[in-house]
PDB file of C-alpha atoms in Angstrom:
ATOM      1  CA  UNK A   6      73.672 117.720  20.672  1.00 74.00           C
ATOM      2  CA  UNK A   7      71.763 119.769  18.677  1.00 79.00           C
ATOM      3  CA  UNK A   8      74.203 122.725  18.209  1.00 82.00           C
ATOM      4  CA  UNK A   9      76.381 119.443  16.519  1.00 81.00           C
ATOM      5  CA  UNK A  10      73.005 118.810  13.635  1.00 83.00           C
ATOM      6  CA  UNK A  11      73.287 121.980  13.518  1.00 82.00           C
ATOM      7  CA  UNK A  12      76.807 122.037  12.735  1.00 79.00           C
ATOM      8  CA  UNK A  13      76.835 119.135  10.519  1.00 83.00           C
ATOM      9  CA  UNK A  14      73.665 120.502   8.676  1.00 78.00           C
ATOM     10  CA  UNK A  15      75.835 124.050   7.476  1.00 80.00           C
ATOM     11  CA  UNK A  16      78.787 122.385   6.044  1.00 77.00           C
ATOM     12  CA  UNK A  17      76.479 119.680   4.066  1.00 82.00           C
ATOM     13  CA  UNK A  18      74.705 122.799   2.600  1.00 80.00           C
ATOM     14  CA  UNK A  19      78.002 124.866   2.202  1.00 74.00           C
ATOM     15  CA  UNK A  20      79.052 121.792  -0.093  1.00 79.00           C
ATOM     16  CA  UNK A  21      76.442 121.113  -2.151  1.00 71.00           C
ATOM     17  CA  UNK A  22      76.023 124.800  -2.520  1.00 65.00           C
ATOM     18  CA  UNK A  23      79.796 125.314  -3.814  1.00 68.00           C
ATOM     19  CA  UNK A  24      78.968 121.475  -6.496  1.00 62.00           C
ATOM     20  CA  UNK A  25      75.791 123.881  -7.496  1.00 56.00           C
ATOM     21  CA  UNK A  26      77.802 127.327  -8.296  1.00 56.00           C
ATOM     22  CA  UNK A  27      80.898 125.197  -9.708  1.00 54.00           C
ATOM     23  CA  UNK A  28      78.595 123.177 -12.240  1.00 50.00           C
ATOM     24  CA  UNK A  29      76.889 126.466 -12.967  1.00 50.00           C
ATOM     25  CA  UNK A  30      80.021 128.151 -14.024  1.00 48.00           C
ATOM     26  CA  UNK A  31      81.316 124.947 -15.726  1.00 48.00           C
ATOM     27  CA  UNK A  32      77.885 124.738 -18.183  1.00 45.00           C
ATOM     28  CA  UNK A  33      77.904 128.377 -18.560  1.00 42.00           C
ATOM     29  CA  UNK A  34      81.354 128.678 -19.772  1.00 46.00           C
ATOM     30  CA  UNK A  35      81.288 126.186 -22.161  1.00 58.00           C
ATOM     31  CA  UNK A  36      78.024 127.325 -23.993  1.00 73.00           C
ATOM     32  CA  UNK A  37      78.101 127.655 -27.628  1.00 84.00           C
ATOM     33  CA  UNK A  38      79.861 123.694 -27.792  1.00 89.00           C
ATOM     34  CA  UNK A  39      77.896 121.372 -28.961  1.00 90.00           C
ATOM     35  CA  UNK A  40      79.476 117.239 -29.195  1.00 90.00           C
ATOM     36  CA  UNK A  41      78.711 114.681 -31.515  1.00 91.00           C
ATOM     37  CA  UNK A  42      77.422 111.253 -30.274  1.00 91.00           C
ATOM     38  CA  UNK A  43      80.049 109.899 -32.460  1.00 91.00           C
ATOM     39  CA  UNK A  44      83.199 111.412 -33.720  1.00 91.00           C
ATOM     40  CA  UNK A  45      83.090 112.766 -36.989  1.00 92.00           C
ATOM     41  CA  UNK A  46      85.340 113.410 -39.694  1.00 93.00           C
ATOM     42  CA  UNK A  47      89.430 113.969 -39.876  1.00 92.00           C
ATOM     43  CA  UNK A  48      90.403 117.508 -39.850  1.00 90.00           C
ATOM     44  CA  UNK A  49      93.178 118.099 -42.165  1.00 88.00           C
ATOM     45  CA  UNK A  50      97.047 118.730 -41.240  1.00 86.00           C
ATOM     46  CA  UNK A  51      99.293 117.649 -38.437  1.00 88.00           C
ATOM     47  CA  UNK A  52     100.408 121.126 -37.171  1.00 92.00           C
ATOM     48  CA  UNK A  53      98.492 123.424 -35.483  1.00 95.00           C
ATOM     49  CA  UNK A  54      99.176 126.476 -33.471  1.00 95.00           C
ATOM     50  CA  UNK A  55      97.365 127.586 -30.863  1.00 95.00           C
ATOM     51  CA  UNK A  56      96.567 131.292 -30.843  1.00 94.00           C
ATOM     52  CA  UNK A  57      93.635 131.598 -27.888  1.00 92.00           C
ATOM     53  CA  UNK A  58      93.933 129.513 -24.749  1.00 92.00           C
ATOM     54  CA  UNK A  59      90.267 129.418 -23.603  1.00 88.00           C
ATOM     55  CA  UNK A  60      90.707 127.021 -20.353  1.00 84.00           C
ATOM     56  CA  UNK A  61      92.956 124.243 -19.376  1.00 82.00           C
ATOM     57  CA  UNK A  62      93.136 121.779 -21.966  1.00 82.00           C
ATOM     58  CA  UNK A  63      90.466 123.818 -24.327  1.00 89.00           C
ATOM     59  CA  UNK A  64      92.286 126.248 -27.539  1.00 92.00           C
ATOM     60  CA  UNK A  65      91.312 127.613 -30.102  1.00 94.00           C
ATOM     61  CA  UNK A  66      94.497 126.806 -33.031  1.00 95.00           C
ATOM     62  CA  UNK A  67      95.020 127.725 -36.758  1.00 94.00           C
ATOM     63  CA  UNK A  68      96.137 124.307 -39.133  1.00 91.00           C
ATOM     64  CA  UNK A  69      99.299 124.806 -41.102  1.00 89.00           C
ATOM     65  CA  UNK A  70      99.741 125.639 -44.560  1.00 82.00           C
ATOM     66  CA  UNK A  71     103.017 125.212 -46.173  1.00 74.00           C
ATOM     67  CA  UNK A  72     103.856 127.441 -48.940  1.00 71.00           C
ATOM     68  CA  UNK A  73     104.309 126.472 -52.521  1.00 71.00           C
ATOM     69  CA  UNK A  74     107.668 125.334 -52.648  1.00 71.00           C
ATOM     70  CA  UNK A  75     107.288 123.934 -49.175  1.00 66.00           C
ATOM     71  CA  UNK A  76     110.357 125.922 -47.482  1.00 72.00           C
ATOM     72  CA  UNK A  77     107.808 127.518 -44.530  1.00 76.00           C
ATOM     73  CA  UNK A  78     104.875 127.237 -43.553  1.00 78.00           C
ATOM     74  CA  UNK A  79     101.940 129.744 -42.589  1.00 83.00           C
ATOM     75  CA  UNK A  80      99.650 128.990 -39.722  1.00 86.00           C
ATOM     76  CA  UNK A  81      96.714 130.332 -41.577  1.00 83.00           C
ATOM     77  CA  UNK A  82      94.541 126.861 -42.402  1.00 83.00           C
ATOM     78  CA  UNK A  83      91.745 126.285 -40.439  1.00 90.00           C
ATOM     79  CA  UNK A  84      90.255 127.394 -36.852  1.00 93.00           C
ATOM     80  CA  UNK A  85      89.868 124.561 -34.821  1.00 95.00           C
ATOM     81  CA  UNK A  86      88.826 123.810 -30.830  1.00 94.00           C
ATOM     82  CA  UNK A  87      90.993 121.919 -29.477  1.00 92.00           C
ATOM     83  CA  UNK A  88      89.778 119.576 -26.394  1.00 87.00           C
ATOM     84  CA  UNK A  89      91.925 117.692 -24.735  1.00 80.00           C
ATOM     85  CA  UNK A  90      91.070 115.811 -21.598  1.00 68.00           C
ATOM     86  CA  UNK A  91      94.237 114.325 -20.901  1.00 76.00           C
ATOM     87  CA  UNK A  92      95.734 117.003 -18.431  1.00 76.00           C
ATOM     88  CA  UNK A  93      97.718 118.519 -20.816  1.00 82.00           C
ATOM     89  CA  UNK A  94      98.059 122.450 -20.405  1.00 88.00           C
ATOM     90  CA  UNK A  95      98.353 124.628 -23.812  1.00 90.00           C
ATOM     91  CA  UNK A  96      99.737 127.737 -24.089  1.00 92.00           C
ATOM     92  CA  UNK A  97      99.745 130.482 -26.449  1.00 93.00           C
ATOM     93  CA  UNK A  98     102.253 130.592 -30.065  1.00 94.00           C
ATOM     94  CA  UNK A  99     102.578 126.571 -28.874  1.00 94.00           C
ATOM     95  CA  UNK A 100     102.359 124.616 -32.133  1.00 93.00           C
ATOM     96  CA  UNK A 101     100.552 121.462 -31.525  1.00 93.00           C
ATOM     97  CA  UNK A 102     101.794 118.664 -33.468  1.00 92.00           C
ATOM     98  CA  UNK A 103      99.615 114.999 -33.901  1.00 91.00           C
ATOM     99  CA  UNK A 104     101.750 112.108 -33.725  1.00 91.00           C
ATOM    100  CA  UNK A 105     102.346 109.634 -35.862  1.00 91.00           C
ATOM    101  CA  UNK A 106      99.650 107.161 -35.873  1.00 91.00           C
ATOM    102  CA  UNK A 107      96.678 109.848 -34.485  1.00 91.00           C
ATOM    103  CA  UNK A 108      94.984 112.065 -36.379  1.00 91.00           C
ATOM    104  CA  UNK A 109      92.976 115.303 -35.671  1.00 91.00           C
ATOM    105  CA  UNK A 110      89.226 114.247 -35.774  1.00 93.00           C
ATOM    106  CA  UNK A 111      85.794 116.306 -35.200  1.00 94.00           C
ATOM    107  CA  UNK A 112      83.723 115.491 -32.052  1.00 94.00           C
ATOM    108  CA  UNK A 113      81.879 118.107 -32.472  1.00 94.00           C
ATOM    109  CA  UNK A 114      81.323 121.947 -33.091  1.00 94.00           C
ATOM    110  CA  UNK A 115      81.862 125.286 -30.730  1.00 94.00           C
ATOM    111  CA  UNK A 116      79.941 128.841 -31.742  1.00 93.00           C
ATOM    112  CA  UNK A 117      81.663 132.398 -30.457  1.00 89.00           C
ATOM    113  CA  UNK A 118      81.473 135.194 -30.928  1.00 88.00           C
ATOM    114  CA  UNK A 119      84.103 137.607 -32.155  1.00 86.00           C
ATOM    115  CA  UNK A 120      83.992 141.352 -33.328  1.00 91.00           C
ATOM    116  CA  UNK A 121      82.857 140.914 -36.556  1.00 91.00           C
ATOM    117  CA  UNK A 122      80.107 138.254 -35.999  1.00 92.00           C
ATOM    118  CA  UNK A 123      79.821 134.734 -34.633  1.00 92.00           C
ATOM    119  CA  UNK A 124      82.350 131.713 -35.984  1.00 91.00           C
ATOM    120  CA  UNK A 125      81.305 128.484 -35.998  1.00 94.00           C
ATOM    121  CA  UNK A 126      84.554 125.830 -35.710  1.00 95.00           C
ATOM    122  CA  UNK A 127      84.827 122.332 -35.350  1.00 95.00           C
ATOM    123  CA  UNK A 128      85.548 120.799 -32.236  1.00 95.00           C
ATOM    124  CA  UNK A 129      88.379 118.261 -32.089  1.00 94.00           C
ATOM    125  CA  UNK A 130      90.086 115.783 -30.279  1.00 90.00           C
ATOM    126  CA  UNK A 131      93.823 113.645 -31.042  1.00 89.00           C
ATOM    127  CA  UNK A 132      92.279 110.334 -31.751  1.00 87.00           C
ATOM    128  CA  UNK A 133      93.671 107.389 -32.921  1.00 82.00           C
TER     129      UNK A 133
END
């Protein structure tokens, strides 16, 4: 009977153990993001394309800019982090278009570091 406590007592640990370590690794990849309480304001554009898939649902994109007659366009507008939480996978070159009747909106801001300094971009979401 008491080999069974025992028993029972290891894989209890071994659980909340593996919750611990996952929620570890979960806060500690996502440092440098920082969410609004409330969504904040519409990011430009209705194109983006993703150049840096950071995690599922979570890349970094570049907004389109068209060129001056408007015959192509130039993924070179701004750097945004996009968060979806949906289930939808993103993958890299993908161009990400917003729907018609959504919009590309801030909920907040993400901080990284590249090789020539730290960025700061804003955080979005596809919100209606």
């Amino acid at each position: 009977m008491k080999e069974k406590w025992i028993h029972i007592a290891v894989v209890i640990t071994g659980i909340v153990l593996t919750v611990l370590i996952y929620l570890f690794l979960a806060k500690s990849f996502y440092n440098g993001i920082t969410m609004f309480d409330e969504p904040g304001d519409y990011i430009e554009g209705n194109r983006f394309k993703v150049f840096q898939v950071i995690d599922f649902g979570v890349t970094l994109a570049s907004g389109e800019r068209k060129n001056r007659e408007g015959d192509y366009s130039l993924f070179l507008g701004p750097v945004v982090l996009f968060v979806n939480n949906d289930g939808r996978l993103y993958y890299d070159d993908e161009i990400i278009e917003i729907p018609l009747g959504k919009r590309a909106r801030q909920i907040g801001i993400y901080k990284y570091e590249t090789e020539r300094g730290y960025k700061t971009v804003p955080v979005v979401s596809i919100l209606e």
